[in-house]
Amino acid sequence: MTKNILVSVAWPYASGSRHLGHIGGAYLPADIFARYHRIVGNKVLMVSGSDAHGTPITVRADEEGVTPIDIVEKYHKEFLGYWDKLSISWDNYTTTMTENHKEVTHDIFLNLLEKEYIYKAKTLQAYDPSENRFLPDRYVEGKCPKCDYESARGDQCDSCSSTLDPEELIDPKSKISGNKAEFKETEHFFLKLSALGEDLLPWLETKEDWRPHVINWAKSFVKEGLQDRAITRDLDWGIDIPVDDLGDGKKIYVWFEAVIGYLSASIEWSNNDESRNWEDWWKNKDAESYYFIGKDNVPFHSVIWPAILAGYGDLNLPTNVPANQYILIKGEKASASRSVGKSLSEYLEEWEPDAIRYTLASVLPEQADSELSESEMIRRNNEELVATWGNLVQRVFTQIENNIDNINEASDETEVDTTLLKSGEEAFNNVGEHIEKVELKAALQEAMRYVSKVNIYLNETEPWKIIGEDSKRASRILYTSLTAIDACSNLLSPFMPSTSEKVSNAIPKESNNQWSLNSIKIGTQIETIGHLFKKFD
């Protein structure tokens, strides 16, 4: 039965260049998952966009002496270039600056306000006296009170993933001046998570297939008792509050409106074409929704966003939140801003996009942090893509091209031929099962295992040796191999769409199923495609 699959992907701050950790953390896994579901016939809506209102943007603007909009426009354009080169198949990639996003955010705000899930209260907010300004939470750094991490932010600790308020930090300092932060009273709107969280634990108890680090953290967070959380801040950059109760100089806080982006991006996609209906993914109880994020976003997507959705009512809660952990470079979290690993732009200048996709997919940090070095990337490229997959395609194509006049007929299939093709059918089932469970690294391993089986079959049957004395048997071997190669290209297409399409298009087929074996007529002339991947020294 055809399913509606919503693929929601973390919104990157338009504040700086991305690195491999970002791509492997959320964007590549989401694209692999979405591509598979489209191939098997499901209706997929994959959405995200550039977060234009995060504090990192204003920090970067201050550093460069420009306006926040200058920073947003620069990096949003850069991100669009990434997605194009890496073949990330968005249905809608937008920004949080659209009028549509503001309207949807205001609708949710006013709905929750009317239901008394949002209320006003006075609170303390960090203040930098030397700069004479209130500090957004990410402008405050100090020691985490829960794990003693020295560089925790005023909204969250990247080490233990705890959500924080600036006043909880030990020895909080202003990131602008480096001075000790003071705290002044100010009035803001709060989200009443203490009431919204009441029904979350029974819902979380049903999520037996969530990754352990996600579900365990979410349950623990709810069991501790959710604390009400401010959703406005003293800012001059962000979405206006839809009521005037607080006066000037305040905006909706980015953590509240950014998660609403999944809904607003879906509505925007729907508004662009009358034949589309966003409600098919958000209000259809049989639809499934998956949120691809990094582990630092687990609190907002496994607990706070579901609480907002439940409070608003009549919208689907997440089916799964397959948060990835971190990709590490020499033991540290990849970070372009801290010069840990090269930027994505640098890799795209040196590497073929599918090779980047493959090497990242092979080490996805699904259950634990994964170490990735450039030497390991090169090894996988040379040994697995060039020597195993690329070489298989090249030698079978070459044998057929060189002997096409002698292979118009074929002998009957033998047991070894039948076994190889049967293994291909099993591979489609196995790879599909892994992807549907969001076990993408295992799915890629299963696909490459079949590539290796085809290589073994070819080495054992040696058609190049018997072509002169038994052309019919050689024909059968070569076209069995070609059928298997076509299957391999389909199995690998969610992971490496460009090169897989290149291989598939070069093979004329009597059938063209994208997720099963295809029938290829003996004597078919194939196209010359050259080498799929370049080898690194």
XYZ file of C-alpha atoms in Angstrom:
537
model
C 0.000 0.000 0.000
C 1.295 3.454 -0.914
C 2.255 5.540 2.120
C 2.728 9.266 2.642
C 6.191 9.847 4.095
C 7.180 13.233 5.531
C 10.952 13.682 5.696
C 11.758 16.681 7.886
C 15.402 17.710 8.001
C 17.209 19.973 10.469
C 17.329 23.630 9.432
C 20.971 24.759 9.162
C 21.851 28.205 10.488
C 22.732 30.447 7.550
C 25.794 31.600 9.467
C 28.753 29.815 7.932
C 29.988 27.090 5.609
C 28.967 23.497 6.275
C 31.315 20.538 6.806
C 31.122 16.778 6.403
C 29.700 16.378 9.903
C 26.616 18.373 8.952
C 26.038 16.353 5.773
C 26.558 12.970 7.435
C 24.565 14.034 10.473
C 21.261 14.895 8.834
C 21.134 15.800 5.134
C 22.580 12.707 3.481
C 20.654 10.229 5.693
C 17.406 12.079 4.939
C 18.087 12.036 1.197
C 18.922 8.307 1.172
C 15.704 7.581 3.063
C 13.571 9.836 0.841
C 15.029 8.479 -2.406
C 14.323 4.900 -1.391
C 10.714 5.619 -0.509
C 10.146 7.429 -3.800
C 11.661 4.475 -5.697
C 9.330 1.950 -4.063
C 6.294 4.095 -4.867
C 5.575 5.998 -1.670
C 4.594 9.686 -1.708
C 7.446 11.627 -0.157
C 7.554 15.225 1.012
C 11.081 16.247 2.050
C 11.382 19.727 3.511
C 13.837 22.002 5.246
C 15.355 25.426 4.816
C 17.976 27.874 5.988
C 17.407 29.138 9.514
C 17.709 32.911 9.158
C 17.043 33.949 12.754
C 19.502 31.991 14.872
C 21.914 33.801 17.146
C 24.930 32.419 15.222
C 23.829 34.680 12.353
C 23.868 37.845 14.428
C 27.184 36.780 15.966
C 28.701 36.381 12.488
C 27.178 39.685 11.324
C 28.707 41.487 14.331
C 32.090 39.905 13.623
C 32.045 40.946 9.966
C 30.476 44.356 10.497
C 27.517 43.647 8.199
C 23.787 43.142 8.679
C 22.230 39.746 9.489
C 20.436 39.702 6.133
C 23.810 39.971 4.378
C 24.984 36.840 6.199
C 21.763 34.952 5.493
C 21.767 35.704 1.776
C 25.428 34.741 1.440
C 25.158 31.357 3.120
C 21.678 30.455 1.880
C 23.065 30.752 -1.648
C 26.069 28.635 -0.654
C 23.787 25.961 0.813
C 21.756 25.786 -2.395
C 25.016 25.061 -4.204
C 25.766 22.190 -1.809
C 22.384 20.589 -2.333
C 22.682 20.826 -6.107
C 26.167 19.284 -6.243
C 25.356 16.530 -3.737
C 21.978 15.742 -5.377
C 19.982 16.338 -2.199
C 16.442 15.884 -3.488
C 14.345 18.468 -1.652
C 10.687 18.911 -2.406
C 10.940 22.299 -0.739
C 14.016 24.016 0.664
C 13.135 27.494 1.863
C 14.050 29.978 4.638
C 12.504 31.233 7.861
C 12.264 34.725 6.332
C 9.192 34.034 4.191
C 5.842 35.658 4.871
C 4.345 32.153 4.896
C 6.645 31.040 7.731
C 5.758 34.131 9.770
C 2.020 33.488 9.275
C 2.263 29.830 10.315
C 4.383 30.754 13.352
C 1.839 33.405 14.379
C -1.011 30.914 13.942
C 0.597 28.393 16.275
C 1.560 31.107 18.781
C -1.986 32.521 18.918
C -3.564 29.051 19.092
C -1.428 28.089 22.095
C -1.973 31.517 23.680
C -5.741 31.122 23.419
C -5.510 27.681 25.034
C -3.368 29.183 27.831
C -0.344 27.094 26.892
C 1.498 30.407 26.450
C 1.598 33.010 29.210
C 3.528 36.123 30.249
C 5.988 36.178 33.122
C 8.960 38.153 34.351
C 12.330 36.491 34.178
C 16.034 37.201 34.373
C 17.943 37.586 31.128
C 21.680 37.861 30.656
C 22.934 41.396 30.153
C 26.289 42.802 29.053
C 26.790 46.136 30.875
C 29.781 47.163 28.758
C 27.725 46.711 25.585
C 24.526 48.016 27.208
C 22.435 45.216 25.720
C 20.574 42.057 26.639
C 22.310 38.902 25.466
C 20.584 36.193 23.441
C 21.240 32.810 25.025
C 23.930 31.838 22.539
C 25.834 35.017 23.372
C 26.379 33.571 26.855
C 28.905 30.818 27.624
C 29.954 29.139 30.837
C 30.406 25.830 32.610
C 27.545 23.355 32.333
C 25.981 22.747 35.778
C 25.212 19.133 34.868
C 28.421 17.805 33.286
C 31.016 20.580 33.941
C 31.644 21.111 30.217
C 33.522 24.410 30.042
C 31.964 25.825 26.856
C 28.258 25.265 27.367
C 25.933 27.807 25.760
C 23.095 29.671 27.385
C 20.518 27.467 25.677
C 22.160 24.051 25.569
C 25.229 22.014 26.453
C 26.745 20.303 23.392
C 28.505 17.787 25.626
C 25.565 16.274 27.537
C 22.719 17.626 25.334
C 20.974 19.216 28.328
C 18.723 22.187 27.641
C 19.737 25.167 29.749
C 18.899 28.733 30.640
C 21.747 31.268 30.859
C 21.319 31.810 34.611
C 22.031 28.103 35.202
C 25.563 28.378 33.794
C 28.490 28.489 36.190
C 30.556 31.647 35.675
C 28.562 32.896 32.637
C 30.360 35.305 30.315
C 29.352 37.477 27.374
C 30.630 36.172 24.052
C 30.720 39.757 22.800
C 33.006 41.358 25.375
C 34.235 38.401 27.432
C 32.972 40.135 30.576
C 30.966 38.411 33.266
C 27.284 38.425 32.337
C 24.832 40.177 34.631
C 21.155 39.317 34.898
C 18.327 41.819 34.665
C 14.603 41.371 35.002
C 12.573 41.427 31.792
C 9.125 40.207 30.745
C 8.549 37.474 28.168
C 6.098 34.888 26.889
C 6.615 31.334 28.145
C 5.562 27.991 26.691
C 3.798 25.966 29.395
C 5.717 22.749 28.855
C 4.803 21.647 32.386
C 1.218 21.177 31.149
C 1.948 20.185 27.550
C 4.239 17.354 28.612
C 1.616 15.449 30.595
C 0.668 13.133 27.720
C 4.123 12.749 26.203
C 5.397 9.852 28.314
C 2.634 7.382 27.265
C 3.291 8.403 23.653
C 7.053 7.921 24.046
C 6.477 4.491 25.599
C 5.068 3.334 22.245
C 8.288 4.214 20.389
C 10.053 0.877 20.710
C 11.874 1.286 17.386
C 13.553 4.622 18.193
C 17.304 4.656 18.596
C 18.293 3.996 22.229
C 20.134 7.285 22.738
C 17.068 9.203 21.489
C 14.261 7.412 23.325
C 16.196 7.031 26.585
C 17.048 10.713 26.670
C 13.502 11.779 25.761
C 11.904 9.617 28.454
C 14.388 10.822 31.044
C 13.771 14.445 30.079
C 9.992 14.069 30.494
C 10.237 12.043 33.722
C 12.365 14.776 35.309
C 9.440 17.144 34.811
C 9.334 19.622 31.943
C 10.020 23.225 32.851
C 8.214 26.131 31.225
C 10.482 27.846 28.731
C 10.668 31.402 27.391
C 9.715 31.686 23.711
C 10.510 35.388 23.263
C 13.723 37.321 23.773
C 15.038 40.877 23.797
C 16.219 40.883 20.187
C 16.078 43.083 17.126
C 16.399 40.209 14.607
C 13.663 37.625 14.259
C 9.911 37.195 13.817
C 7.652 39.795 15.412
C 5.379 38.730 18.260
C 1.756 38.739 17.009
C 0.505 40.600 20.121
C 1.788 43.923 21.522
C 1.724 43.034 25.206
C 5.491 43.193 25.762
C 6.372 46.432 23.985
C 9.214 47.074 21.569
C 12.557 45.321 21.202
C 11.351 41.742 21.538
C 11.038 38.912 19.016
C 9.919 35.284 18.952
C 12.816 33.141 20.082
C 14.394 31.073 17.306
C 14.084 27.680 19.017
C 10.292 28.047 19.036
C 9.796 29.206 15.454
C 12.502 27.100 13.788
C 10.798 23.751 14.470
C 7.564 25.232 13.115
C 9.492 25.479 9.832
C 8.732 21.843 9.007
C 5.042 22.687 8.934
C 5.433 26.075 7.223
C 7.707 24.598 4.523
C 5.086 21.907 3.845
C 2.353 24.530 3.584
C 4.540 26.650 1.290
C 5.107 23.630 -0.961
C 1.362 23.043 -1.048
C 0.596 26.692 -1.811
C 2.899 26.605 -4.832
C 0.707 24.038 -6.622
C -3.055 23.596 -6.286
C -2.733 19.840 -6.854
C -0.758 19.464 -3.610
C -2.227 19.196 -0.142
C 0.083 19.460 2.860
C -2.624 17.943 5.077
C -2.009 14.555 3.414
C 1.266 14.435 5.357
C 0.267 16.306 8.531
C -3.351 15.315 9.240
C -3.629 11.882 7.615
C -3.284 9.455 10.526
C -1.764 6.805 8.244
C 1.033 9.156 7.133
C 4.507 8.749 8.640
C 6.870 11.546 9.642
C 10.630 11.257 10.190
C 12.877 13.962 11.622
C 16.528 13.772 10.573
C 18.698 15.737 12.985
C 21.940 15.637 14.941
C 21.958 14.545 18.572
C 22.269 18.141 19.788
C 18.717 18.687 18.517
C 17.148 15.697 20.265
C 15.423 17.726 23.048
C 13.595 19.963 20.598
C 12.433 17.223 18.217
C 11.683 14.312 20.532
C 9.939 16.291 23.292
C 9.387 20.029 22.757
C 8.126 19.951 19.145
C 5.789 17.002 19.886
C 4.497 18.993 22.888
C 3.783 21.991 20.648
C 2.047 19.774 18.080
C -0.046 18.094 20.754
C -1.013 21.466 22.200
C -2.011 22.842 18.813
C -4.005 19.699 18.018
C -4.989 17.791 14.867
C -1.413 17.437 13.591
C 0.645 14.245 13.441
C 3.377 13.690 15.994
C 6.731 12.254 14.811
C 6.816 8.632 13.747
C 10.553 8.531 14.377
C 13.402 10.876 15.245
C 16.468 9.022 13.893
C 19.010 11.452 15.307
C 22.612 10.779 14.382
C 25.514 11.296 16.735
C 28.680 13.163 15.755
C 31.251 12.569 13.038
C 34.640 13.084 14.673
C 37.864 14.313 13.110
C 40.857 13.212 15.188
C 38.589 12.727 18.193
C 36.833 16.099 17.930
C 33.383 16.990 16.617
C 33.734 18.206 13.032
C 33.471 22.015 12.994
C 34.438 24.388 10.214
C 34.311 27.362 12.598
C 36.901 25.743 14.874
C 39.003 24.430 11.963
C 38.235 20.805 12.818
C 38.086 19.221 9.380
C 37.890 20.929 6.002
C 34.789 22.752 4.810
C 32.353 21.020 2.501
C 33.247 23.460 -0.281
C 36.854 22.271 -0.152
C 35.813 18.636 -0.469
C 33.458 19.389 -3.353
C 36.369 20.953 -5.241
C 38.463 17.774 -4.869
C 35.979 14.900 -4.712
C 33.200 13.567 -6.885
C 29.880 14.132 -5.062
C 28.880 10.448 -5.120
C 32.234 9.510 -3.612
C 31.585 11.941 -0.749
C 28.097 10.505 -0.303
C 29.442 6.955 -0.240
C 32.278 7.523 2.223
C 29.971 9.403 4.593
C 27.207 6.805 4.314
C 29.690 4.061 5.160
C 30.435 5.644 8.576
C 27.102 7.226 9.514
C 27.097 7.771 13.322
C 23.710 6.138 13.857
C 24.364 4.652 17.296
C 27.628 6.258 18.395
C 30.099 8.914 17.312
C 32.072 7.887 14.208
C 35.668 8.769 13.465
C 36.396 9.833 9.886
C 39.833 10.649 8.533
C 40.752 11.711 5.042
C 42.998 8.654 4.731
C 39.993 6.411 5.495
C 37.902 8.305 2.941
C 40.611 7.752 0.330
C 40.886 4.067 1.243
C 37.163 3.515 0.837
C 37.136 5.433 -2.430
C 40.042 3.498 -3.901
C 39.293 0.009 -2.569
C 35.495 -0.037 -2.553
C 34.321 2.421 -5.197
C 37.155 2.239 -7.716
C 38.464 -1.316 -7.293
C 35.252 -3.140 -6.336
C 32.251 -1.389 -7.881
C 33.767 0.762 -10.626
C 36.092 -1.976 -11.839
C 33.232 -4.496 -11.961
C 31.236 -2.223 -14.256
C 34.247 -1.424 -16.388
C 35.381 -4.966 -17.080
C 31.909 -6.357 -17.862
C 31.103 -3.417 -20.128
C 34.467 -3.788 -21.868
C 34.009 -7.534 -22.417
C 30.566 -7.000 -23.950
C 31.712 -4.077 -26.114
C 34.739 -6.010 -27.407
C 32.779 -9.192 -28.143
C 29.326 -7.931 -29.092
C 29.482 -9.631 -32.511
C 29.993 -13.040 -30.865
C 27.339 -12.956 -28.132
C 23.949 -12.859 -29.825
C 22.954 -16.219 -28.359
C 23.355 -17.756 -24.914
C 23.261 -21.142 -23.252
C 20.727 -21.966 -20.558
C 21.251 -20.689 -17.034
C 23.280 -22.909 -14.754
C 22.887 -23.153 -10.992
C 25.632 -20.583 -10.396
C 23.846 -18.052 -12.637
C 20.499 -18.634 -10.965
C 22.056 -18.365 -7.510
C 23.580 -14.965 -8.307
C 20.285 -13.539 -9.551
C 18.370 -14.989 -6.620
C 20.862 -13.297 -4.308
C 20.033 -10.060 -6.090
C 16.336 -10.472 -5.324
C 17.208 -11.096 -1.680
C 19.431 -8.018 -1.637
C 16.524 -5.771 -2.633
C 14.494 -7.142 0.277
C 17.351 -6.856 2.772
C 18.477 -3.371 1.745
C 14.869 -2.144 1.743
C 14.202 -3.537 5.217
C 17.277 -1.782 6.603
C 16.392 1.556 5.022
C 12.822 1.419 6.311
C 14.259 0.927 9.811
C 16.620 3.872 9.127
C 19.597 1.510 9.390
C 21.293 3.173 6.450
C 24.859 2.105 7.107
C 23.773 -1.540 7.255
C 21.752 -1.050 4.068
C 24.825 0.210 2.220
C 26.888 -2.706 3.521
C 24.228 -5.118 2.243
C 24.245 -3.478 -1.195
C 28.047 -3.632 -1.409
C 27.949 -7.247 -0.261
C 26.001 -8.020 -3.405
C 28.526 -6.089 -5.511
C 31.201 -8.376 -4.056
C 29.133 -11.460 -4.920
C 28.974 -10.344 -8.541
C 32.750 -9.892 -8.578
C 33.226 -13.377 -7.127
C 30.858 -14.840 -9.731
C 32.773 -13.130 -12.529
C 36.161 -14.283 -11.221
C 34.967 -17.867 -10.905
C 33.269 -18.103 -14.312
C 35.977 -16.174 -16.276
C 34.004 -15.428 -19.482
C 37.052 -13.773 -21.081
C 38.770 -17.182 -21.087
C 35.978 -19.180 -22.714
C 34.610 -16.627 -25.180
C 36.612 -18.160 -28.044
C 35.598 -21.782 -27.469
C 32.091 -21.409 -26.003
C 30.585 -18.069 -26.932
C 27.078 -19.105 -25.813
C 28.254 -19.853 -22.268
C 30.325 -16.665 -22.207
C 27.251 -14.748 -23.383
C 25.184 -16.164 -20.552
C 27.848 -15.228 -17.985
C 28.285 -11.688 -19.304
C 24.564 -10.956 -19.455
C 23.951 -12.523 -16.065
C 26.681 -10.210 -14.801
C 25.074 -7.263 -16.624
C 21.692 -8.077 -15.063
C 23.366 -8.148 -11.651
C 25.208 -4.868 -12.328
C 21.911 -3.229 -13.221
C 20.539 -4.534 -9.925
C 23.581 -3.135 -8.099
C 23.024 0.286 -9.643
C 19.438 0.223 -8.370
C 20.495 -0.918 -4.910
C 23.083 1.858 -4.733
C 20.896 4.582 -6.232
C 19.635 6.006 -2.894
C 23.273 6.352 -1.815
C 24.940 7.391 -5.094
C 22.214 8.663 -7.423
C 24.352 10.225 -10.167
C 26.699 7.330 -10.925
C 23.921 4.779 -10.418
C 21.756 6.545 -12.977
C 24.726 6.664 -15.350
C 25.158 2.881 -15.144
C 21.447 2.132 -15.371
C 20.918 4.391 -18.394
C 23.796 2.712 -20.221
C 22.009 -0.658 -20.095
C 18.988 -1.021 -22.429
C 16.369 -3.144 -20.651
C 13.167 -4.940 -21.586
C 11.796 -3.853 -18.191
C 12.858 -0.880 -16.102
C 11.952 -1.556 -12.495
C 13.938 0.575 -10.088
C 13.764 -1.769 -7.101
C 14.011 -5.264 -8.573
C 15.864 -7.280 -11.190
C 15.297 -6.220 -14.791
C 15.223 -8.328 -17.942
C 18.125 -7.612 -20.296
C 18.087 -9.159 -23.745
C 21.112 -11.173 -24.834
C 23.090 -9.256 -27.419
C 22.017 -5.841 -26.140
C 24.465 -3.085 -27.096
C 25.454 -1.011 -24.078
C 26.713 2.554 -23.961
C 30.307 3.436 -23.175
C 30.476 5.317 -19.849
C 34.163 5.296 -18.927
C 35.388 5.238 -15.340
C 32.817 5.933 -12.621
C 35.228 7.206 -9.993
C 38.683 8.715 -9.894
C 41.414 7.119 -7.818
C 43.352 9.173 -5.277
C 47.090 8.688 -4.859
